[in-house]
Short mmCIF file of C-alpha atoms in Angstrom, two decimals:
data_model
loop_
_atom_site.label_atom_id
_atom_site.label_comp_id
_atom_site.label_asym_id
_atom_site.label_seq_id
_atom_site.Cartn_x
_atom_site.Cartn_y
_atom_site.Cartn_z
CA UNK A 1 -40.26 54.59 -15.80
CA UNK A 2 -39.71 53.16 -19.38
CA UNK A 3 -37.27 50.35 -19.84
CA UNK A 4 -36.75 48.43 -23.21
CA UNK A 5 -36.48 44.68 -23.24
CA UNK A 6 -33.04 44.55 -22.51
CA UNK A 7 -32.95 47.25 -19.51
CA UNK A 8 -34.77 45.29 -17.57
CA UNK A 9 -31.74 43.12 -16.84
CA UNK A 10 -28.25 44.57 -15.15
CA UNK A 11 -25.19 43.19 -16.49
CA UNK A 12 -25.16 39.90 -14.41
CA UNK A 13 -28.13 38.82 -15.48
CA UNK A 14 -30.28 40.33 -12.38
CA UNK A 15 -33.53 41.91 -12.36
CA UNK A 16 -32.95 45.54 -13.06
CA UNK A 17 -33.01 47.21 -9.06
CA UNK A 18 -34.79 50.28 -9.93
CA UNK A 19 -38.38 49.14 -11.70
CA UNK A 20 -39.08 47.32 -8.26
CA UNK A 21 -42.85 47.19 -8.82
CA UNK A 22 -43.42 46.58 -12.54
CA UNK A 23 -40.59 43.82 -11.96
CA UNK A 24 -42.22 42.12 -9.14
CA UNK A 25 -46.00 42.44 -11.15
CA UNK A 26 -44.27 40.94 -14.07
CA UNK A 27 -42.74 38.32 -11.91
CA UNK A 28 -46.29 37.59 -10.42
CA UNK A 29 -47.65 37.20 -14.08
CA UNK A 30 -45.10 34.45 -15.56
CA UNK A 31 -45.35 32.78 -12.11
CA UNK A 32 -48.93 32.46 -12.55
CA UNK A 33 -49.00 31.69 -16.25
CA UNK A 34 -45.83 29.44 -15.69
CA UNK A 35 -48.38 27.27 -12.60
CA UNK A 36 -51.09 26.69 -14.49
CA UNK A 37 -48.88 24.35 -17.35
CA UNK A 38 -46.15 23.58 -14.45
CA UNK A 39 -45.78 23.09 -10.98
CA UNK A 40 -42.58 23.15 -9.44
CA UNK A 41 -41.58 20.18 -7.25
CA UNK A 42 -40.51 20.36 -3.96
CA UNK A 43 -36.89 19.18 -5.31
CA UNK A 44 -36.65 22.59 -7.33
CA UNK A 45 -38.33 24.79 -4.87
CA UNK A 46 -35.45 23.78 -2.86
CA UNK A 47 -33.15 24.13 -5.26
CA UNK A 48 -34.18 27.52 -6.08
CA UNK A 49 -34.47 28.44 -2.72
CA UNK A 50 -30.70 27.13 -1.76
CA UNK A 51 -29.72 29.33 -4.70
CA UNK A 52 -31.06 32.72 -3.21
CA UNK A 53 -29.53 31.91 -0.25
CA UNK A 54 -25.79 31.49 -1.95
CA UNK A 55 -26.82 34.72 -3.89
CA UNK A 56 -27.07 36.53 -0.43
CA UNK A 57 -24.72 35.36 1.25
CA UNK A 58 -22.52 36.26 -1.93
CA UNK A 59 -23.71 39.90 -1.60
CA UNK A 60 -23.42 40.50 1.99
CA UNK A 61 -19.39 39.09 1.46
CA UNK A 62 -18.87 41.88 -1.22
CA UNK A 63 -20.50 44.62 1.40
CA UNK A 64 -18.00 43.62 4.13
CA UNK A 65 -15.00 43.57 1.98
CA UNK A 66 -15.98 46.40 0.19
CA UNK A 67 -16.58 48.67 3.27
CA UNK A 68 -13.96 47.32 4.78
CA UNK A 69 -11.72 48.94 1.57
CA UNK A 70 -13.90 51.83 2.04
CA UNK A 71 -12.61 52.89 5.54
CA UNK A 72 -9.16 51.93 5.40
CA UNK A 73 -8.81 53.65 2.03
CA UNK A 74 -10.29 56.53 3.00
CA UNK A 75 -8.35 56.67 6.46
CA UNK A 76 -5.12 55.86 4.59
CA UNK A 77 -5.87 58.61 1.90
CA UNK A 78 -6.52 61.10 5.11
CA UNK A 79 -3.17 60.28 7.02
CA UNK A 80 -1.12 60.87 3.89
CA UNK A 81 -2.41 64.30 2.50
CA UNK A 82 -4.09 65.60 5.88
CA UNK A 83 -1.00 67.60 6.59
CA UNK A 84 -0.31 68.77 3.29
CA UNK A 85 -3.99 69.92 1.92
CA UNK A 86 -7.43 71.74 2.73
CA UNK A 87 -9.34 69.61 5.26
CA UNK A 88 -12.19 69.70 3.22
CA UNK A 89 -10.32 68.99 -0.22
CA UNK A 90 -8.66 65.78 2.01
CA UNK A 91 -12.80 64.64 2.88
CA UNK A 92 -13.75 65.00 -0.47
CA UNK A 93 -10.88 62.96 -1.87
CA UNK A 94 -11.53 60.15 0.83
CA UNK A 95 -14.83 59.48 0.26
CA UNK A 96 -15.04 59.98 -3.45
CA UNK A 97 -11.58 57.45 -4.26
CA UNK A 98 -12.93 54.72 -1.94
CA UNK A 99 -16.18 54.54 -3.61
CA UNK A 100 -14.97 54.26 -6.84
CA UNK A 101 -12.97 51.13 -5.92
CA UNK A 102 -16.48 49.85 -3.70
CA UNK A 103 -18.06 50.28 -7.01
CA UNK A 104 -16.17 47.79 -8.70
CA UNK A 105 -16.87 45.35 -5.97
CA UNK A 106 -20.75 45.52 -5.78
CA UNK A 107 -22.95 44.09 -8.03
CA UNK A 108 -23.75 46.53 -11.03
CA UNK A 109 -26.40 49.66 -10.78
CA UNK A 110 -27.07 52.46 -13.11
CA UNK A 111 -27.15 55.56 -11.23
CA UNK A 112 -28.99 57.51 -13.92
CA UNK A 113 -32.03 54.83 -12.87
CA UNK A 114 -31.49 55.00 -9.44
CA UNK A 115 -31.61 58.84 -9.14
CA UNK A 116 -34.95 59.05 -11.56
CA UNK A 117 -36.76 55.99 -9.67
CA UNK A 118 -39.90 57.56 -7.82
CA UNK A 119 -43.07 56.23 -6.72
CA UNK A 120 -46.10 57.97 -7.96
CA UNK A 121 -47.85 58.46 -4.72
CA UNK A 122 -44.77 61.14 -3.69
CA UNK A 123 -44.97 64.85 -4.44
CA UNK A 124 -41.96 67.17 -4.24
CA UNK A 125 -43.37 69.12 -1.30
CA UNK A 126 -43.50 65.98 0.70
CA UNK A 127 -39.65 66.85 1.18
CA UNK A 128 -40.96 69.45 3.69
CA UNK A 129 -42.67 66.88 5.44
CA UNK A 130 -39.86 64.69 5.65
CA UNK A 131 -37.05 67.32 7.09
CA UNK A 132 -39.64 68.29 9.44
CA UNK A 133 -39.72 64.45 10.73
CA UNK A 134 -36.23 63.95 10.21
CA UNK A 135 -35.86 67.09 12.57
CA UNK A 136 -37.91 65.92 14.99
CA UNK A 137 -36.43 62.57 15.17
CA UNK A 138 -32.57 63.78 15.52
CA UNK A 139 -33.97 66.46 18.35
CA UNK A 140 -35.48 63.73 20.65
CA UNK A 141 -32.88 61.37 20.10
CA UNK A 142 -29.99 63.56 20.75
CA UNK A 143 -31.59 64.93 23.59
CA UNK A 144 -32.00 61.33 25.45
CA UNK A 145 -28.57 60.40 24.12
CA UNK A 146 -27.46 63.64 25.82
CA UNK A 147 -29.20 62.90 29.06
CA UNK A 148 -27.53 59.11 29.09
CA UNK A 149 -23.67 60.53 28.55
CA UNK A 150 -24.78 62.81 31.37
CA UNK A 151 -25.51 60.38 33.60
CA UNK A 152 -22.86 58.29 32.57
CA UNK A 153 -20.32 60.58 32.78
CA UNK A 154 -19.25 60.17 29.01
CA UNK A 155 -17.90 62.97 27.16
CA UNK A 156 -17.77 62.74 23.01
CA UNK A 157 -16.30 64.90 20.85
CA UNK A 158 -18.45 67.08 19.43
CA UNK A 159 -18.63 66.75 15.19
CA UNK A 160 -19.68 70.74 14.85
CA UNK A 161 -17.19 72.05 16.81
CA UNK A 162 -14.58 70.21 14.46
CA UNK A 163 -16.29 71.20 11.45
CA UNK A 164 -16.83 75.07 12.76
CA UNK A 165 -12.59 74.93 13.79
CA UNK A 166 -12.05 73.86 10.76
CA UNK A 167 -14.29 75.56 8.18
CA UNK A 168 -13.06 76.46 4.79
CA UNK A 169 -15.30 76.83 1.35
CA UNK A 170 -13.74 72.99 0.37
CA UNK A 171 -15.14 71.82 3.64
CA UNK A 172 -18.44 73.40 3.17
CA UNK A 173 -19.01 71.49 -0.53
CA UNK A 174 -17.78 68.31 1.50
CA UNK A 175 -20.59 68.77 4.27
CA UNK A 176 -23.57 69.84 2.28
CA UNK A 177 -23.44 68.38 -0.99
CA UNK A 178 -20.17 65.97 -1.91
CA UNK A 179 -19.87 64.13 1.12
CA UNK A 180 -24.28 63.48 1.00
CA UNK A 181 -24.31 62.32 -2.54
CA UNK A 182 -21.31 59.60 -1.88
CA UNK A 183 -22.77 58.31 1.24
CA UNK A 184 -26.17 58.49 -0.67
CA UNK A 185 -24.88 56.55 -3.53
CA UNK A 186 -22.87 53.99 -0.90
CA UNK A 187 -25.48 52.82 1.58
CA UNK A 188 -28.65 53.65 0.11
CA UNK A 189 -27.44 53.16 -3.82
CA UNK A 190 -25.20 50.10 -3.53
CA UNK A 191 -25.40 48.57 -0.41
CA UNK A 192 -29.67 49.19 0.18
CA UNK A 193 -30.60 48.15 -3.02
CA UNK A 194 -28.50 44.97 -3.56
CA UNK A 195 -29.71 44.25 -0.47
CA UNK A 196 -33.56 45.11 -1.19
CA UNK A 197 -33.34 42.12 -3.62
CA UNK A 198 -33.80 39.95 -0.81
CA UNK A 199 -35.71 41.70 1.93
CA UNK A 200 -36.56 45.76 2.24
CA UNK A 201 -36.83 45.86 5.75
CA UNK A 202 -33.80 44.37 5.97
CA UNK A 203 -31.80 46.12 4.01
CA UNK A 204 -33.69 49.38 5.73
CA UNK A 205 -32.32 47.95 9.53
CA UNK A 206 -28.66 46.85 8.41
CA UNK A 207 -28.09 49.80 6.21
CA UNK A 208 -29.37 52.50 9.07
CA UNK A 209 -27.42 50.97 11.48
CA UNK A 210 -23.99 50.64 9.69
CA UNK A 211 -24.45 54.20 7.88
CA UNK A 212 -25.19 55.62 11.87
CA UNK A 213 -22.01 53.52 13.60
CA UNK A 214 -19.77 54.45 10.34
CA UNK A 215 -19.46 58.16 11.70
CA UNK A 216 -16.93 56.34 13.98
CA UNK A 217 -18.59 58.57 17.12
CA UNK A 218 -20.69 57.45 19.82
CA UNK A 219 -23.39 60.50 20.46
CA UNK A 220 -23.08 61.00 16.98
CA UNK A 221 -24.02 57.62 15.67
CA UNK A 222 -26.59 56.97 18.02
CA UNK A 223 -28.00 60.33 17.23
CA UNK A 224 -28.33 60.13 13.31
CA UNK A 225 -29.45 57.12 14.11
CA UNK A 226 -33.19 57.92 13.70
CA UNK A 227 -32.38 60.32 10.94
CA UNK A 228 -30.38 57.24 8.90
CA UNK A 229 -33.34 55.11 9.30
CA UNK A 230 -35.72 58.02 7.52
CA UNK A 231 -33.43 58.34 4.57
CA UNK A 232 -32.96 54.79 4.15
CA UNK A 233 -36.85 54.49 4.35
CA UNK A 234 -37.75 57.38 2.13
CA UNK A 235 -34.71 56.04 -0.22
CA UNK A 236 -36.38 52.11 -0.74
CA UNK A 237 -39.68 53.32 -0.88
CA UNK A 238 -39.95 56.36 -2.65
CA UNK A 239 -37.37 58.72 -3.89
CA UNK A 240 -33.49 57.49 -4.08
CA UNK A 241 -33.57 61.73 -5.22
CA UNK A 242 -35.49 62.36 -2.37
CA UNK A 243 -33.40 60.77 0.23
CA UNK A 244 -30.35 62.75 -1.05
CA UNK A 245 -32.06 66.02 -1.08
CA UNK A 246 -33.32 65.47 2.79
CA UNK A 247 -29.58 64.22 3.50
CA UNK A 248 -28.06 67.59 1.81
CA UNK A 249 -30.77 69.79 3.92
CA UNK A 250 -30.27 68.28 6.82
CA UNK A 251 -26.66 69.10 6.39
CA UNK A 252 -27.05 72.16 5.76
CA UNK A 253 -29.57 72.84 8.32
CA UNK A 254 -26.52 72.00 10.74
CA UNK A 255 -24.06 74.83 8.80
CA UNK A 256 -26.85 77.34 9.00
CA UNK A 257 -27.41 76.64 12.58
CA UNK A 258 -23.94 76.97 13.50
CA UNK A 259 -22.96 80.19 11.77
CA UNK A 260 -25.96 82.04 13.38
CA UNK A 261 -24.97 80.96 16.49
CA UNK A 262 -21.07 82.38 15.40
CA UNK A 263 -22.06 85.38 14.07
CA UNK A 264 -25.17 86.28 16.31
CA UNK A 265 -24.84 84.75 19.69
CA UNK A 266 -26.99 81.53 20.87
CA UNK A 267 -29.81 83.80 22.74
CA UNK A 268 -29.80 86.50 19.54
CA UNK A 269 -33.55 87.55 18.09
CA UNK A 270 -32.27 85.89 14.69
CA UNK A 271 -30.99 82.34 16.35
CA UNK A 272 -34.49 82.25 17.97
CA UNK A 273 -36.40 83.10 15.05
CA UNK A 274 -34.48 80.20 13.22
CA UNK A 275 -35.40 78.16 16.20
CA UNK A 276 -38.99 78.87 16.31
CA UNK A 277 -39.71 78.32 12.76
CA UNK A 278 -38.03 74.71 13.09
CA UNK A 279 -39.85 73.80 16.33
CA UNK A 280 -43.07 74.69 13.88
CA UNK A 281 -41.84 72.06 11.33
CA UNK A 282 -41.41 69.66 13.48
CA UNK A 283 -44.87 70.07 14.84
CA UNK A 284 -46.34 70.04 11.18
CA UNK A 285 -44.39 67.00 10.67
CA UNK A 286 -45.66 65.37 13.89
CA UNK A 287 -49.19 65.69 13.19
CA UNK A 288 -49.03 64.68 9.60
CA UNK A 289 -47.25 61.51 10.47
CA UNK A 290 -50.00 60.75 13.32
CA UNK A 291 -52.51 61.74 10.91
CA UNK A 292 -51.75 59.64 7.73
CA UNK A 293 -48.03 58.97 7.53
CA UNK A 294 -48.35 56.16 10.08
CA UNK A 295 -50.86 54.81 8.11
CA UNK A 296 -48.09 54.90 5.41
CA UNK A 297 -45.17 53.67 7.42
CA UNK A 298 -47.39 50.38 8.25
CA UNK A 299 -48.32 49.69 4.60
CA UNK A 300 -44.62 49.93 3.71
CA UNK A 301 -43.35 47.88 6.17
CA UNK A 302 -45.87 44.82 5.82
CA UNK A 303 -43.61 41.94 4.40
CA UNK A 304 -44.69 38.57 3.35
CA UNK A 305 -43.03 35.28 5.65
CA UNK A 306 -40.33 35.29 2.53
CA UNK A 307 -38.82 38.32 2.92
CA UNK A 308 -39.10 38.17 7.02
CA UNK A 309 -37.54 34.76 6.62
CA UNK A 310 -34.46 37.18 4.43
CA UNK A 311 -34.65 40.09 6.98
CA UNK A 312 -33.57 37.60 9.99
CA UNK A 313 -30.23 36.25 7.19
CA UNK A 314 -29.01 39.58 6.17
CA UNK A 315 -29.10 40.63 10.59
CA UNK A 316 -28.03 37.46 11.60
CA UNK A 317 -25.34 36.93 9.04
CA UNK A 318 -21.82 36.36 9.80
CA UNK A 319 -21.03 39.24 7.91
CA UNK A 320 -23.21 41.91 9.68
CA UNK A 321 -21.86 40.53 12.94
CA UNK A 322 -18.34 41.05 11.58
CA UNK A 323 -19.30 44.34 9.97
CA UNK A 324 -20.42 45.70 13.21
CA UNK A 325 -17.12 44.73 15.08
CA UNK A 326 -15.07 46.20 12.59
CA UNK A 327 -16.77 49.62 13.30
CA UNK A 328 -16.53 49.44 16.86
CA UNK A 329 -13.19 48.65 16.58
CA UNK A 330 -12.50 51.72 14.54
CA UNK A 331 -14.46 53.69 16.63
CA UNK A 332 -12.71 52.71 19.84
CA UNK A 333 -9.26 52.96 17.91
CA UNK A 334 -10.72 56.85 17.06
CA UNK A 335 -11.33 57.40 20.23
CA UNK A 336 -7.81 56.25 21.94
CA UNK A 337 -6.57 58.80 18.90
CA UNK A 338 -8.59 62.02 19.58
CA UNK A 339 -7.18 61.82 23.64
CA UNK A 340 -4.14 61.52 22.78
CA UNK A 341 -4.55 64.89 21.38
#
């Protein structure tokens, strides 16, 4: 990516987000050209330290507030025109309205950068490999999280059978392209690359979790759980585009799924040719991962005692603690609403 002199600063003064690695070489340069004329005391290493710290703590106060205006927006915004509009029209409009006040809230990013940021060592067919894997994940973890409700006796309501009641052509752009693209831009735009500043991996944990819990269902949330953590790994790493593409497929795997199942029957020759050629992409995706992409996921992973030292502040902050409640919370509150119906 080519930046001029004055791109590679956003409009607070910060490091442009989205030239990660020819930032952090030119970083390494002045700090080593800057050490051999001038070594810092231990007075301004603290100093500079202590002012990191503020700046996180800074940013992970503008996350809560700003998905706390994010979900009460939205849900505001759905009680008012879910009675008088499309279902889908009333999704797009409270996603897309929120996020453009959470935008002013956040610290600045250019989306144009973030969409054309890619690593050089991905390919565009590697988006096979990563539905495959995200496929695999959401299979085994639905399955166990499945088996526990079982056990437990726990019923949830279902998120397809809502979407299938209710599907119209708004609701359709919604699920597989507007409603991907905002939540995109949100957590893995906004929130995962503010928070990437300070530590990857944890920006990767917190913003997995909260995207998984936001969907304000339990067998849900722990169920995209796997799949939030491969977006918001493939979206740090390699491809913001990337990320959004798997998110849209994945989407739309679940919409192509359903309406074979409508209009064929669940045991029908077409539903289990479907079937079969998934189960094949999820082995394909298996073996490549044990092969090499392990290999991969340990490389990417491997932080430095700085940014392990940041991963531990942005879990144990305040903030995430209160962030999490909040969710719960609404999720509990979402609950109590849906059997009342």
């Amino acid at each position: 990516m080519n930046y001029n002199e004055n791109e590679k600063y956003d409009s607070n003064g910060d490091i442009n987000l989205f030239d990660q690695e020819n930032n952090n070489s030119e970083l390494e340069e002045e700090n080593q050209l800057s050490n051999e004329n001038y070594e810092l005391t231990e007075e301004e290493i603290m100093m500079l330290s202590e002012a990191k710290e503020n700046s996180l703590k800074l940013v992970m106060r503008k996350t809560f507030f700003s998905l706390l205006i994010y979900v009460l927006v939205g849900n505001l915004i759905a009680s008012l025109l879910a009675l008088f509009m499309d279902f889908g029209l009333v999704m797009i409009l409270v996603v897309t309205i929120p996020l453009l006040l959470v935008a002013k809230q956040l610290p600045f990013i250019k989306l144009k950068e973030l969409f054309k940021y890619k690593r050089n060592d991905i390919k565009k067919t590697d988006i096979i490999y990563f539905f495959g894997l995200g496929l695999l994940l959401n299979a085994i973890i639905s399955l166990a999280v499945a088996f526990i409700l079982q056990k437990l006796g726990l019923q949830s309501t279902s998120v397809t059978q809502t979407i299938q009641t209710q599907m119209s052509p708004m609701l359709l752009i919604y699920v597989v392209l507007v409603g991907p693209i905002v939540e995109e831009i949100l957590y893995r735009g906004y929130l995962g690359q503010n928070l990437a500043r300070f530590s990857k991996n944890g920006a990767i944990i917190f913003v997995s979790i909260v995207f998984a819990i936001s969907h304000l269902n339990i067998e849900q949330s722990f169920s995209i759980m796997g799949l939030a953590f491969l977006v918001t790994y493939i979206g740090l790493n390699y491809s913001f585009l990337m990320a959004t593409i798997l998110h849209i497929l994945n989407n739309a795997n679940s919409i192509i799924v359903l309406n074979l199942v409508e209009k064929f029957g669940e045991s029908s020759a077409v539903v289990n040719v479907y079937s079969v050629a998934l189960i094949f992409l999820m082995i394909y995706a298996a073996i490549r991962f044990f092969r090499r992409g392990r290999f991969d996921l340990k490389a990417n992973i491997e932080s430095s005692p700085e940014e392990k030292k940041y991963t531990k502040k942005i879990l144990t902050s305040p903030y995430t603690f209160m962030i999490l409640a909040f969710y719960l919370i609404m999720m509990y509150l979402t609950y109590q609403a849906q059997s009342l119906l």
